[in-house]
PDB file of C-alpha atoms and ligand atoms in Angstrom:
ATOM      1  CA  MET A   1      19.241 -68.721  21.995  1.00  0.00           C
ATOM      2  CA  LYS A   2      18.244 -69.171  18.862  1.00  0.00           C
ATOM      3  CA  ARG A   3      15.346 -66.314  16.843  1.00  0.00           C
ATOM      4  CA  ILE A   4      12.854 -68.064  14.854  1.00  0.00           C
ATOM      5  CA  ALA A   5      10.562 -65.922  12.474  1.00  0.00           C
ATOM      6  CA  VAL A   6       7.069 -67.341  11.894  1.00  0.00           C
ATOM      7  CA  PHE A   7       4.883 -66.049   8.367  1.00  0.00           C
ATOM      8  CA  ALA A   8       1.326 -67.026   8.470  1.00  0.00           C
ATOM      9  CA  SER A   9      -1.370 -65.324   6.676  1.00  0.00           C
ATOM     10  CA  GLY A  10      -4.481 -67.534   8.542  1.00  0.00           C
ATOM     11  CA  SER A  11      -5.720 -68.792  11.386  1.00  0.00           C
ATOM     12  CA  GLY A  12      -2.210 -69.203  13.219  1.00  0.00           C
ATOM     13  CA  THR A  13      -2.753 -72.913  14.716  1.00  0.00           C
ATOM     14  CA  ASN A  14       0.410 -74.095  14.262  1.00  0.00           C
ATOM     15  CA  LEU A  15       2.083 -70.704  15.547  1.00  0.00           C
ATOM     16  CA  GLN A  16      -0.421 -71.014  18.796  1.00  0.00           C
ATOM     17  CA  THR A  17       2.071 -74.407  19.365  1.00  0.00           C
ATOM     18  CA  LEU A  18       5.507 -72.868  18.281  1.00  0.00           C
ATOM     19  CA  LEU A  19       4.739 -69.436  20.306  1.00  0.00           C
ATOM     20  CA  GLY A  20       3.862 -72.898  23.615  1.00  0.00           C
ATOM     21  CA  TRP A  21       7.326 -74.980  23.154  1.00  0.00           C
ATOM     22  CA  PHE A  22       9.525 -72.071  22.170  1.00  0.00           C
ATOM     23  CA  PRO A  23      10.877 -70.996  24.785  1.00  0.00           C
ATOM     24  CA  HIS A  24       8.617 -72.458  27.250  1.00  0.00           C
ATOM     25  CA  LYS A  25       8.854 -76.114  26.870  1.00  0.00           C
ATOM     26  CA  ASP A  26      12.223 -75.776  25.044  1.00  0.00           C
ATOM     27  CA  PRO A  27      14.251 -72.686  25.825  1.00  0.00           C
ATOM     28  CA  ARG A  28      17.098 -72.970  22.816  1.00  0.00           C
ATOM     29  CA  ALA A  29      14.787 -71.039  20.635  1.00  0.00           C
ATOM     30  CA  GLU A  30      12.132 -68.411  21.074  1.00  0.00           C
ATOM     31  CA  ILE A  31       9.530 -66.730  18.906  1.00  0.00           C
ATOM     32  CA  THR A  32      10.680 -63.268  18.290  1.00  0.00           C
ATOM     33  CA  LEU A  33       9.123 -62.604  15.326  1.00  0.00           C
ATOM     34  CA  VAL A  34       5.140 -62.703  13.574  1.00  0.00           C
ATOM     35  CA  ILE A  35       4.721 -61.220   9.975  1.00  0.00           C
ATOM     36  CA  SER A  36       1.819 -61.421   8.333  1.00  0.00           C
ATOM     37  CA  ASN A  37       1.206 -60.518   4.265  1.00  0.00           C
ATOM     38  CA  LYS A  38      -2.850 -60.082   5.858  1.00  0.00           C
ATOM     39  CA  GLN A  39      -3.713 -57.496   8.437  1.00  0.00           C
ATOM     40  CA  ASP A  40      -6.362 -59.208   9.586  1.00  0.00           C
ATOM     41  CA  ALA A  41      -4.490 -62.788  10.298  1.00  0.00           C
ATOM     42  CA  TYR A  42      -5.196 -63.727  13.275  1.00  0.00           C
ATOM     43  CA  ALA A  43      -1.650 -65.241  13.802  1.00  0.00           C
ATOM     44  CA  LEU A  44      -0.979 -61.045  14.602  1.00  0.00           C
ATOM     45  CA  GLU A  45      -3.108 -61.713  17.360  1.00  0.00           C
ATOM     46  CA  ARG A  46      -2.163 -64.416  18.827  1.00  0.00           C
ATOM     47  CA  ALA A  47       1.323 -63.332  18.684  1.00  0.00           C
ATOM     48  CA  ARG A  48       0.418 -60.427  20.062  1.00  0.00           C
ATOM     49  CA  GLN A  49      -1.205 -61.791  22.938  1.00  0.00           C
ATOM     50  CA  ALA A  50       1.785 -64.003  23.892  1.00  0.00           C
ATOM     51  CA  GLY A  51       3.582 -60.799  23.981  1.00  0.00           C
ATOM     52  CA  VAL A  52       4.987 -61.104  20.390  1.00  0.00           C
ATOM     53  CA  GLU A  53       6.423 -59.282  17.935  1.00  0.00           C
ATOM     54  CA  ALA A  54       3.555 -59.237  14.573  1.00  0.00           C
ATOM     55  CA  VAL A  55       4.158 -57.151  11.335  1.00  0.00           C
ATOM     56  CA  TYR A  56       1.511 -56.235   9.009  1.00  0.00           C
ATOM     57  CA  ILE A  57       3.480 -55.655   5.788  1.00  0.00           C
ATOM     58  CA  PRO A  58       1.120 -55.448   2.365  1.00  0.00           C
ATOM     59  CA  TRP A  59       1.969 -57.759  -0.488  1.00  0.00           C
ATOM     60  CA  LYS A  60       0.400 -55.790  -2.889  1.00  0.00           C
ATOM     61  CA  LYS A  61       0.383 -56.947  -6.736  1.00  0.00           C
ATOM     62  CA  ASN A  62       3.340 -58.007  -7.627  1.00  0.00           C
ATOM     63  CA  GLY A  63       4.598 -56.937  -4.601  1.00  0.00           C
ATOM     64  CA  ARG A  64       6.896 -59.681  -3.761  1.00  0.00           C
ATOM     65  CA  GLU A  65       9.383 -57.810  -3.512  1.00  0.00           C
ATOM     66  CA  ASP A  66       8.557 -54.482  -1.734  1.00  0.00           C
ATOM     67  CA  PHE A  67       7.444 -57.583   1.472  1.00  0.00           C
ATOM     68  CA  GLU A  68      10.969 -58.958   0.827  1.00  0.00           C
ATOM     69  CA  ARG A  69      13.278 -56.585   1.214  1.00  0.00           C
ATOM     70  CA  GLN A  70      10.557 -55.223   4.498  1.00  0.00           C
ATOM     71  CA  ALA A  71      10.852 -58.505   5.888  1.00  0.00           C
ATOM     72  CA  GLN A  72      14.681 -59.094   5.039  1.00  0.00           C
ATOM     73  CA  SER A  73      15.700 -55.568   7.041  1.00  0.00           C
ATOM     74  CA  LEU A  74      13.286 -56.440   9.725  1.00  0.00           C
ATOM     75  CA  MET A  75      14.491 -60.040   9.799  1.00  0.00           C
ATOM     76  CA  GLN A  76      18.025 -59.068  10.321  1.00  0.00           C
ATOM     77  CA  ASP A  77      17.550 -56.567  12.669  1.00  0.00           C
ATOM     78  CA  ARG A  78      16.412 -58.874  15.111  1.00  0.00           C
ATOM     79  CA  GLN A  79      18.879 -61.115  14.479  1.00  0.00           C
ATOM     80  CA  ILE A  80      17.230 -63.949  13.129  1.00  0.00           C
ATOM     81  CA  ASP A  81      18.403 -67.553  12.904  1.00  0.00           C
ATOM     82  CA  LEU A  82      15.301 -69.836  10.903  1.00  0.00           C
ATOM     83  CA  VAL A  83      12.361 -68.790   9.845  1.00  0.00           C
ATOM     84  CA  VAL A  84       8.705 -71.292  10.152  1.00  0.00           C
ATOM     85  CA  LEU A  85       6.559 -70.607   7.335  1.00  0.00           C
ATOM     86  CA  ALA A  86       2.984 -71.351   8.779  1.00  0.00           C
ATOM     87  CA  GLY A  87       0.098 -71.346   6.743  1.00  0.00           C
ATOM     88  CA  PHE A  88       2.035 -68.411   4.580  1.00  0.00           C
ATOM     89  CA  MET A  89      -0.034 -68.356   1.409  1.00  0.00           C
ATOM     90  CA  ARG A  90       2.727 -66.659  -0.630  1.00  0.00           C
ATOM     91  CA  ILE A  91       5.515 -67.790  -2.564  1.00  0.00           C
ATOM     92  CA  SER A  92       9.177 -66.888  -2.256  1.00  0.00           C
ATOM     93  CA  SER A  93      12.036 -65.641  -4.423  1.00  0.00           C
ATOM     94  CA  ASP A  94      14.383 -67.600  -5.494  1.00  0.00           C
ATOM     95  CA  PRO A  95      17.485 -65.362  -3.967  1.00  0.00           C
ATOM     96  CA  PHE A  96      15.107 -64.680  -0.508  1.00  0.00           C
ATOM     97  CA  VAL A  97      15.275 -68.792  -0.514  1.00  0.00           C
ATOM     98  CA  GLU A  98      18.846 -69.203  -1.360  1.00  0.00           C
ATOM     99  CA  PHE A  99      19.785 -66.634   1.859  1.00  0.00           C
ATOM    100  CA  TRP A 100      17.629 -68.806   3.786  1.00  0.00           C
ATOM    101  CA  ARG A 101      18.848 -71.933   2.803  1.00  0.00           C
ATOM    102  CA  GLY A 102      18.998 -74.840   5.511  1.00  0.00           C
ATOM    103  CA  ARG A 103      16.928 -71.797   7.836  1.00  0.00           C
ATOM    104  CA  ILE A 104      13.662 -72.220   6.146  1.00  0.00           C
ATOM    105  CA  ILE A 105      11.202 -74.871   6.858  1.00  0.00           C
ATOM    106  CA  ASN A 106       7.193 -75.299   5.438  1.00  0.00           C
ATOM    107  CA  ILE A 107       4.740 -77.273   6.592  1.00  0.00           C
ATOM    108  CA  HIS A 108       1.824 -78.914   3.687  1.00  0.00           C
ATOM    109  CA  PRO A 109      -0.496 -80.862   4.581  1.00  0.00           C
ATOM    110  CA  SER A 110      -0.176 -83.930   2.388  1.00  0.00           C
ATOM    111  CA  LEU A 111       2.992 -86.945   2.743  1.00  0.00           C
ATOM    112  CA  LEU A 112       4.981 -84.299  -0.381  1.00  0.00           C
ATOM    113  CA  PRO A 113       6.276 -84.837  -3.181  1.00  0.00           C
ATOM    114  CA  ASP A 114       2.241 -86.082  -3.582  1.00  0.00           C
ATOM    115  CA  PHE A 115      -0.262 -83.156  -3.552  1.00  0.00           C
ATOM    116  CA  PRO A 116       1.654 -80.199  -3.844  1.00  0.00           C
ATOM    117  CA  GLY A 117       0.662 -76.933  -3.959  1.00  0.00           C
ATOM    118  CA  LEU A 118      -3.397 -75.735  -3.541  1.00  0.00           C
ATOM    119  CA  HIS A 119      -5.747 -77.716  -1.817  1.00  0.00           C
ATOM    120  CA  PRO A 120      -3.858 -80.570  -0.811  1.00  0.00           C
ATOM    121  CA  GLN A 121      -6.452 -82.175   0.772  1.00  0.00           C
ATOM    122  CA  GLN A 122      -9.299 -82.228  -1.990  1.00  0.00           C
ATOM    123  CA  GLN A 123      -6.758 -83.447  -3.859  1.00  0.00           C
ATOM    124  CA  ALA A 124      -4.988 -86.270  -2.045  1.00  0.00           C
ATOM    125  CA  LEU A 125     -10.024 -87.791  -1.896  1.00  0.00           C
ATOM    126  CA  ASP A 126      -9.317 -86.898  -5.471  1.00  0.00           C
ATOM    127  CA  ALA A 127      -6.645 -89.391  -5.450  1.00  0.00           C
ATOM    128  CA  GLY A 128      -8.176 -92.014  -3.948  1.00  0.00           C
ATOM    129  CA  VAL A 129      -4.900 -92.674  -1.301  1.00  0.00           C
ATOM    130  CA  THR A 130      -5.949 -94.120   2.014  1.00  0.00           C
ATOM    131  CA  GLN A 131      -4.111 -92.285   3.895  1.00  0.00           C
ATOM    132  CA  SER A 132      -2.067 -88.443   4.124  1.00  0.00           C
ATOM    133  CA  GLY A 133      -0.618 -86.686   6.549  1.00  0.00           C
ATOM    134  CA  CYS A 134       2.089 -83.586   6.661  1.00  0.00           C
ATOM    135  CA  THR A 135       5.902 -82.995   5.669  1.00  0.00           C
ATOM    136  CA  VAL A 136       7.416 -80.997   7.548  1.00  0.00           C
ATOM    137  CA  HIS A 137      10.508 -79.676   5.012  1.00  0.00           C
ATOM    138  CA  PHE A 138      13.435 -77.089   3.938  1.00  0.00           C
ATOM    139  CA  VAL A 139      12.072 -74.772   1.533  1.00  0.00           C
ATOM    140  CA  ASP A 140      13.882 -74.425  -2.052  1.00  0.00           C
ATOM    141  CA  ALA A 141      13.070 -73.252  -5.009  1.00  0.00           C
ATOM    142  CA  VAL A 142      10.694 -75.910  -6.074  1.00  0.00           C
ATOM    143  CA  LEU A 143       7.305 -75.117  -4.758  1.00  0.00           C
ATOM    144  CA  ASP A 144       6.119 -77.311  -2.168  1.00  0.00           C
ATOM    145  CA  GLY A 145       9.643 -79.406  -3.320  1.00  0.00           C
ATOM    146  CA  GLY A 146      13.154 -79.037  -0.810  1.00  0.00           C
ATOM    147  CA  ASP A 147      14.054 -81.737   1.492  1.00  0.00           C
ATOM    148  CA  MET A 148      11.695 -83.312   4.222  1.00  0.00           C
ATOM    149  CA  ILE A 149      12.071 -83.169   7.736  1.00  0.00           C
ATOM    150  CA  LEU A 150       9.910 -85.262   8.577  1.00  0.00           C
ATOM    151  CA  GLN A 151       5.995 -85.975   8.046  1.00  0.00           C
ATOM    152  CA  LYS A 152       2.830 -87.471  10.099  1.00  0.00           C
ATOM    153  CA  ALA A 153       0.328 -89.919   8.254  1.00  0.00           C
ATOM    154  CA  VAL A 154      -2.886 -89.613   9.481  1.00  0.00           C
ATOM    155  CA  PRO A 155      -5.910 -91.674   7.423  1.00  0.00           C
ATOM    156  CA  VAL A 156      -9.002 -90.829   4.484  1.00  0.00           C
ATOM    157  CA  LEU A 157     -11.900 -92.215   5.295  1.00  0.00           C
ATOM    158  CA  GLU A 158     -14.080 -93.501   3.481  1.00  0.00           C
ATOM    159  CA  ASP A 159     -17.267 -90.293   3.022  1.00  0.00           C
ATOM    160  CA  ASP A 160     -14.279 -88.374   3.877  1.00  0.00           C
ATOM    161  CA  THR A 161     -14.521 -83.975   3.414  1.00  0.00           C
ATOM    162  CA  ALA A 162     -11.347 -81.914   2.050  1.00  0.00           C
ATOM    163  CA  ASP A 163     -12.761 -80.156   5.100  1.00  0.00           C
ATOM    164  CA  ALA A 164     -12.558 -83.378   7.768  1.00  0.00           C
ATOM    165  CA  LEU A 165      -9.732 -84.392   6.479  1.00  0.00           C
ATOM    166  CA  ALA A 166      -8.322 -81.117   6.798  1.00  0.00           C
ATOM    167  CA  ALA A 167      -9.375 -81.214  10.404  1.00  0.00           C
ATOM    168  CA  ARG A 168      -7.434 -84.363  10.796  1.00  0.00           C
ATOM    169  CA  ILE A 169      -4.161 -83.127   9.359  1.00  0.00           C
ATOM    170  CA  GLN A 170      -4.056 -80.702  12.209  1.00  0.00           C
ATOM    171  CA  PRO A 171      -3.231 -82.353  15.613  1.00  0.00           C
ATOM    172  CA  ALA A 172      -0.302 -83.857  13.037  1.00  0.00           C
ATOM    173  CA  GLU A 173       0.694 -80.324  12.614  1.00  0.00           C
ATOM    174  CA  HIS A 174       0.580 -79.197  15.847  1.00  0.00           C
ATOM    175  CA  GLU A 175       2.914 -82.442  16.221  1.00  0.00           C
ATOM    176  CA  ALA A 176       5.399 -82.390  13.890  1.00  0.00           C
ATOM    177  CA  TYR A 177       6.393 -78.704  13.365  1.00  0.00           C
ATOM    178  CA  PRO A 178       7.810 -78.619  16.978  1.00  0.00           C
ATOM    179  CA  GLN A 179       9.549 -81.860  16.561  1.00  0.00           C
ATOM    180  CA  ALA A 180      11.088 -80.766  13.348  1.00  0.00           C
ATOM    181  CA  VAL A 181      12.548 -76.860  15.388  1.00  0.00           C
ATOM    182  CA  ARG A 182      13.422 -79.517  17.835  1.00  0.00           C
ATOM    183  CA  LEU A 183      15.392 -81.188  14.863  1.00  0.00           C
ATOM    184  CA  TRP A 184      16.833 -78.729  13.647  1.00  0.00           C
ATOM    185  CA  LEU A 185      17.925 -76.696  17.123  1.00  0.00           C
ATOM    186  CA  SER A 186      19.792 -80.250  17.241  1.00  0.00           C
ATOM    187  CA  GLY A 187      21.357 -80.165  14.259  1.00  0.00           C
ATOM    188  CA  LEU A 188      20.088 -83.141  13.340  1.00  0.00           C
ATOM    189  CA  ALA A 189      17.700 -81.440  10.857  1.00  0.00           C
ATOM    190  CA  PHE A 190      19.870 -80.217   7.706  1.00  0.00           C
ATOM    191  CA  PRO A 191      19.026 -80.121   3.295  1.00  0.00           C
ATOM    192  CA  VAL A 192      20.979 -82.596   1.776  1.00  0.00           C
ATOM    193  CA  PRO A 193      24.608 -81.004   1.409  1.00  0.00           C
ATOM    194  CA  ASN A 194      25.033 -80.313  -2.509  1.00  0.00           C
ATOM    195  CA  LEU A 195      28.637 -80.616  -4.268  1.00  0.00           C
ATOM    196  CA  GLU A 196      29.597 -77.808  -2.901  1.00  0.00           C
ATOM    197  CA  GLU A 197      29.110 -77.712   1.014  1.00  0.00           C
ATOM    198  CA  GLY A 198      29.894 -80.941   0.943  1.00  0.00           C
ATOM    199  CA  THR A 199      33.111 -80.785  -0.534  1.00  0.00           C
ATOM    200  CA  GLN A 200      33.593 -78.068   1.694  1.00  0.00           C
ATOM    201  CA  GLU A 201      32.801 -79.875   5.003  1.00  0.00           C
ATOM    202  CA  PHE A 202      34.173 -83.748   3.567  1.00  0.00           C
ATOM    203  CA  GLY A 203      37.651 -82.706   0.774  1.00  0.00           C
ATOM    204  CA  PRO A 204      36.998 -83.508  -2.480  1.00  0.00           C
ATOM    205  CA  GLY A 205      35.131 -87.254  -1.890  1.00  0.00           C
ATOM    206  CA  PHE A 206      32.127 -85.853  -2.198  1.00  0.00           C
ATOM    207  CA  ALA A 207      31.186 -85.875  -5.432  1.00  0.00           C
ATOM    208  CA  ASP A 208      32.046 -89.845  -5.689  1.00  0.00           C
ATOM    209  CA  VAL A 209      29.340 -89.615  -2.243  1.00  0.00           C
ATOM    210  CA  LEU A 210      27.250 -87.993  -4.886  1.00  0.00           C
ATOM    211  CA  LYS A 211      27.653 -90.232  -8.012  1.00  0.00           C
ATOM    212  CA  SER A 212      27.619 -93.216  -6.112  1.00  0.00           C
ATOM    213  CA  TRP A 213      24.161 -92.112  -4.359  1.00  0.00           C
ATOM    214  CA  GLU A 214      22.476 -91.401  -7.067  1.00  0.00           C
ATOM    215  CA  ALA A 215      23.201 -94.368  -8.555  1.00  0.00           C
ATOM    216  CA  GLN A 216      21.971 -96.979  -5.385  1.00  0.00           C
ATOM    217  CA  GLY A 217      18.565 -94.479  -6.219  1.00  0.00           C
ATOM    218  CA  LEU A 218      19.103 -93.346  -2.129  1.00  0.00           C
ATOM    219  CA  ASP A 219      16.517 -91.171  -1.200  1.00  0.00           C
ATOM    220  CA  VAL A 220      16.708 -87.657   0.830  1.00  0.00           C
ATOM    221  CA  ALA A 221      15.930 -89.236   4.546  1.00  0.00           C
ATOM    222  CA  GLN A 222      19.226 -92.084   3.293  1.00  0.00           C
ATOM    223  CA  ARG A 223      21.073 -89.538   2.920  1.00  0.00           C
ATOM    224  CA  GLN A 224      20.358 -86.898   5.426  1.00  0.00           C
ATOM    225  CA  HIS A 225      21.150 -90.183   7.559  1.00  0.00           C
ATOM    226  CA  ALA A 226      24.936 -90.601   6.033  1.00  0.00           C
ATOM    227  CA  VAL A 227      25.738 -87.289   6.414  1.00  0.00           C
ATOM    228  CA  ARG A 228      24.511 -87.096  10.067  1.00  0.00           C
ATOM    229  CA  VAL A 229      26.639 -90.724  10.698  1.00  0.00           C
ATOM    230  CA  ALA A 230      29.382 -89.654   8.770  1.00  0.00           C
ATOM    231  CA  ARG A 231      29.639 -86.059  11.102  1.00  0.00           C
ATOM    232  CA  LEU A 232      28.849 -88.605  13.995  1.00  0.00           C
ATOM    233  CA  LEU A 233      32.411 -90.315  13.531  1.00  0.00           C
ATOM    234  CA  LYS A 234      34.371 -87.383  12.960  1.00  0.00           C
ATOM    235  CA  THR A 235      32.716 -86.075  16.656  1.00  0.00           C
ATOM    236  CA  TRP A 236      33.632 -89.584  17.547  1.00  0.00           C
ATOM    237  CA  ASP A 237      37.762 -88.984  16.094  1.00  0.00           C
ATOM    238  CA  LYS A 238      37.657 -91.228  13.219  1.00  0.00           C
ATOM    239  CA  PRO A 239      38.275 -89.482  10.430  1.00  0.00           C
ATOM    240  CA  GLU A 240      39.223 -92.166   9.020  1.00  0.00           C
ATOM    241  CA  LEU A 241      36.183 -94.117   8.426  1.00  0.00           C
ATOM    242  CA  VAL A 242      34.081 -90.748   7.815  1.00  0.00           C
ATOM    243  CA  PHE A 243      33.159 -91.743   3.426  1.00  0.00           C
ATOM    244  CA  ALA A 244      32.865 -95.386   4.643  1.00  0.00           C
ATOM    245  CA  GLY A 245      30.221 -93.265   7.118  1.00  0.00           C
ATOM    246  CA  LEU A 246      28.459 -91.600   4.010  1.00  0.00           C
ATOM    247  CA  HIS A 247      29.369 -94.559   1.950  1.00  0.00           C
ATOM    248  CA  LEU A 248      26.942 -95.993   4.929  1.00  0.00           C
ATOM    249  CA  SER A 249      29.267 -98.996   4.828  1.00  0.00           C
ATOM    250  CA  ALA A 250      29.150-102.490   6.690  1.00  0.00           C
ATOM    251  CA  ASP A 251      32.286-101.603   8.780  1.00  0.00           C
ATOM    252  CA  PRO A 252      31.064-102.296  12.503  1.00  0.00           C
ATOM    253  CA  VAL A 253      31.894 -98.734  13.835  1.00  0.00           C
ATOM    254  CA  VAL A 254      30.197 -96.849  10.961  1.00  0.00           C
ATOM    255  CA  ALA A 255      27.257 -99.859  11.656  1.00  0.00           C
ATOM    256  CA  LEU A 256      27.521 -98.586  15.110  1.00  0.00           C
ATOM    257  CA  ALA A 257      27.197 -94.795  14.376  1.00  0.00           C
ATOM    258  CA  ARG A 258      23.991 -95.461  11.671  1.00  0.00           C
ATOM    259  CA  SER A 259      22.521 -97.217  14.834  1.00  0.00           C
ATOM    260  CA  ALA A 260      22.983 -94.001  17.522  1.00  0.00           C
ATOM    261  CA  ASP A 261      21.530 -91.931  15.259  1.00  0.00           C
ATOM    262  CA  ASP A 262      18.765 -93.931  14.459  1.00  0.00           C
ATOM    263  CA  LEU A 263      17.607 -94.094  17.696  1.00  0.00           C
ATOM    264  CA  ARG A 264      17.984 -90.349  18.194  1.00  0.00           C
ATOM    265  CA  LEU A 265      15.784 -90.166  15.405  1.00  0.00           C
ATOM    266  CA  GLY A 266      13.896 -92.220  16.026  1.00  0.00           C
ATOM    267  CA  PHE A 267      13.260 -91.571  19.745  1.00  0.00           C
ATOM    268  CA  MET A 268      12.660 -87.556  18.427  1.00  0.00           C
ATOM    269  CA  THR A 269       9.839 -88.509  16.109  1.00  0.00           C
ATOM    270  CA  LEU A 270       7.856 -90.695  17.368  1.00  0.00           C
ATOM    271  CA  GLU A 271       4.825 -90.184  18.785  1.00  0.00           C
ATOM    272  CA  PRO A 272       2.810 -93.143  21.269  1.00  0.00           C
ATOM    273  CA  LEU A 273       5.137 -92.759  24.265  1.00  0.00           C
ATOM    274  CA  GLN A 274       5.493 -96.674  23.882  1.00  0.00           C
ATOM    275  CA  ASP A 275       7.437 -96.529  21.084  1.00  0.00           C
ATOM    276  CA  ARG A 276       9.962 -94.142  22.684  1.00  0.00           C
ATOM    277  CA  LYS A 277      10.330 -96.240  25.684  1.00  0.00           C
ATOM    278  CA  ASN A 278      10.357 -99.247  23.644  1.00  0.00           C
ATOM    279  CA  ARG A 279      13.506 -97.510  21.633  1.00  0.00           C
ATOM    280  CA  TRP A 280      15.155 -95.896  24.592  1.00  0.00           C
ATOM    281  CA  GLU A 281      14.272 -99.339  26.653  1.00  0.00           C
ATOM    282  CA  ALA A 282      16.828-101.053  23.411  1.00  0.00           C
ATOM    283  CA  ARG A 283      19.938 -99.778  23.088  1.00  0.00           C
ATOM    284  CA  GLY A 284      21.492-102.268  25.945  1.00  0.00           C
ATOM    285  CA  ARG A 285      22.494-104.472  22.456  1.00  0.00           C
ATOM    286  CA  LEU A 286      23.623-101.007  21.203  1.00  0.00           C
ATOM    287  CA  LEU A 287      26.068-100.306  24.629  1.00  0.00           C
ATOM    288  CA  GLU A 288      27.282-103.417  24.818  1.00  0.00           C
ATOM    289  CA  ARG A 289      28.909-103.167  21.031  1.00  0.00           C
ATOM    290  CA  ALA A 290      29.951 -99.585  22.005  1.00  0.00           C
ATOM    291  CA  GLU A 291      31.661-101.121  24.568  1.00  0.00           C
ATOM    292  CA  ALA A 292      33.677-103.351  22.680  1.00  0.00           C
ATOM    293  CA  LEU A 293      34.742-100.844  20.613  1.00  0.00           C
ATOM    294  CA  GLY A 294      35.710 -98.938  22.719  1.00  0.00           C
ATOM    295  CA  LEU A 295      33.809 -96.177  21.875  1.00  0.00           C
ATOM    296  CA  LYS A 296      30.699 -96.141  24.353  1.00  0.00           C
ATOM    297  CA  GLU A 297      31.960 -93.009  25.636  1.00  0.00           C
ATOM    298  CA  ALA A 298      31.443 -91.930  22.468  1.00  0.00           C
ATOM    299  CA  PHE A 299      28.329 -93.054  21.878  1.00  0.00           C
ATOM    300  CA  GLU A 300      26.883 -92.124  25.234  1.00  0.00           C
ATOM    301  CA  ALA A 301      27.498 -88.243  24.145  1.00  0.00           C
ATOM    302  CA  ALA A 302      25.801 -89.343  20.211  1.00  0.00           C
ATOM    303  CA  LEU A 303      22.599 -90.095  23.091  1.00  0.00           C
ATOM    304  CA  HIS A 304      23.728 -87.016  25.127  1.00  0.00           C
ATOM    305  CA  GLU A 305      20.444 -84.613  24.010  1.00  0.00           C
ATOM    306  CA  THR A 306      18.230 -87.788  23.871  1.00  0.00           C
ATOM    307  CA  ALA A 307      18.807 -89.424  27.417  1.00  0.00           C
ATOM    308  CA  LEU A 308      17.611 -85.566  28.428  1.00  0.00           C
ATOM    309  CA  GLU A 309      14.907 -85.918  26.156  1.00  0.00           C
ATOM    310  CA  TRP A 310      14.150 -89.468  28.464  1.00  0.00           C
ATOM    311  CA  ASP A 311      14.367 -88.103  31.874  1.00  0.00           C
ATOM    312  CA  ARG A 312      11.745 -85.128  30.758  1.00  0.00           C
ATOM    313  CA  THR A 313       9.130 -87.506  29.397  1.00  0.00           C
ATOM    314  CA  THR A 314       6.522 -88.515  31.727  1.00  0.00           C
ATOM    315  CA  PHE A 315       4.350 -91.691  31.762  1.00  0.00           C
TER     316      PHE A 315
HETATM  317  C1  GRF B 401      -1.753 -75.889   7.464  1.00  0.00           C
HETATM  318  O1  GRF B 401      -2.682 -76.615   7.142  1.00  0.00           O
HETATM  319  C2  GRF B 401      -0.275 -75.506   7.024  1.00  0.00           C
HETATM  320  O2  GRF B 401       0.360 -77.138   6.335  1.00  0.00           O
HETATM  321  C3  GRF B 401      -1.251 -74.711   5.714  1.00  0.00           C
HETATM  322  O3  GRF B 401      -2.325 -73.920   5.819  1.00  0.00           O
HETATM  323  C4  GRF B 401      -2.774 -74.177   6.849  1.00  0.00           C
HETATM  324  C5  GRF B 401      -2.632 -73.104   8.161  1.00  0.00           C
HETATM  325  O4  GRF B 401      -2.757 -73.683   9.043  1.00  0.00           O
HETATM  326  N1  GRF B 401       0.049 -74.621   4.694  1.00  0.00           N
HETATM  327  P1  GRF B 401      -2.683 -72.023  10.584  1.00  0.00           P
HETATM  328  O5  GRF B 401      -2.309 -70.946  10.045  1.00  0.00           O
HETATM  329  O6  GRF B 401      -1.404 -72.627  11.316  1.00  0.00           O
HETATM  330  O7  GRF B 401      -3.896 -72.730  11.836  1.00  0.00           O
END
């Protein structure tokens, strides 16, 4: 079971949602520890009420180093696997973020890259956009700038106030955050590998992959998709196609892997049940293609978790 630490500075409604999910609705993880830089944060109280260890670590003026040292030692001791920032109103240091690369995520109440930083709802109103929402993303050295995991949109209404918009975004956050954690637990959410990581995983050809992604202007979601496809092809015992996967080539086996990935991701992240139902039920054509390519079992294995999820879905 994976062990999650949640950092929160405020009321902790996101924490509450996550406490409801892990391990009760998804036993692959538990919330092990809640840390706050505010002694009176209601998030700490929510943790205590759920029987979860709740720790206040003061963040004194210029006290980031002390805070992070204490948090790190506690998290090491509790063998934390994932750090979830949920309304944690402090900026972490580069070494802290680097240490947790790929294992630290944040939620922000805007559709990033729009409106990072403070008062994102007011920023959205000032910009006159017609929709906003929330983004779950990996944390890196750029404020609200790490690779995205998923977004949920909500409408911005005429005469909206920042508070009204925040209240409309909040339920979207409560949908998005558990989904993002579950994608992470399934190995489907990760930061795009950098040159070193990609070379280690796929070999020296990865440098060219990065160049071609750049040249084609692939966004983060497309790059993550390409990596998931390449990983699928590895598990399908098609090592010769791994780079074709990274390049999202038109090869029929690569195309099948892409469809499998689209299906499982879409199924996990779509909200309306009817959309999920449609997506799942439309997979017959893909199954036929998989069978024709001698990949029926591989294809079904790739969708195993999605199938379990489907079985648990009630209408
Ligand atoms: C959320 O809107 C989150 O996106 C932002 O801070 C708020 C935290 O809310 N970063 P809560 O403490 O989870 O209720």
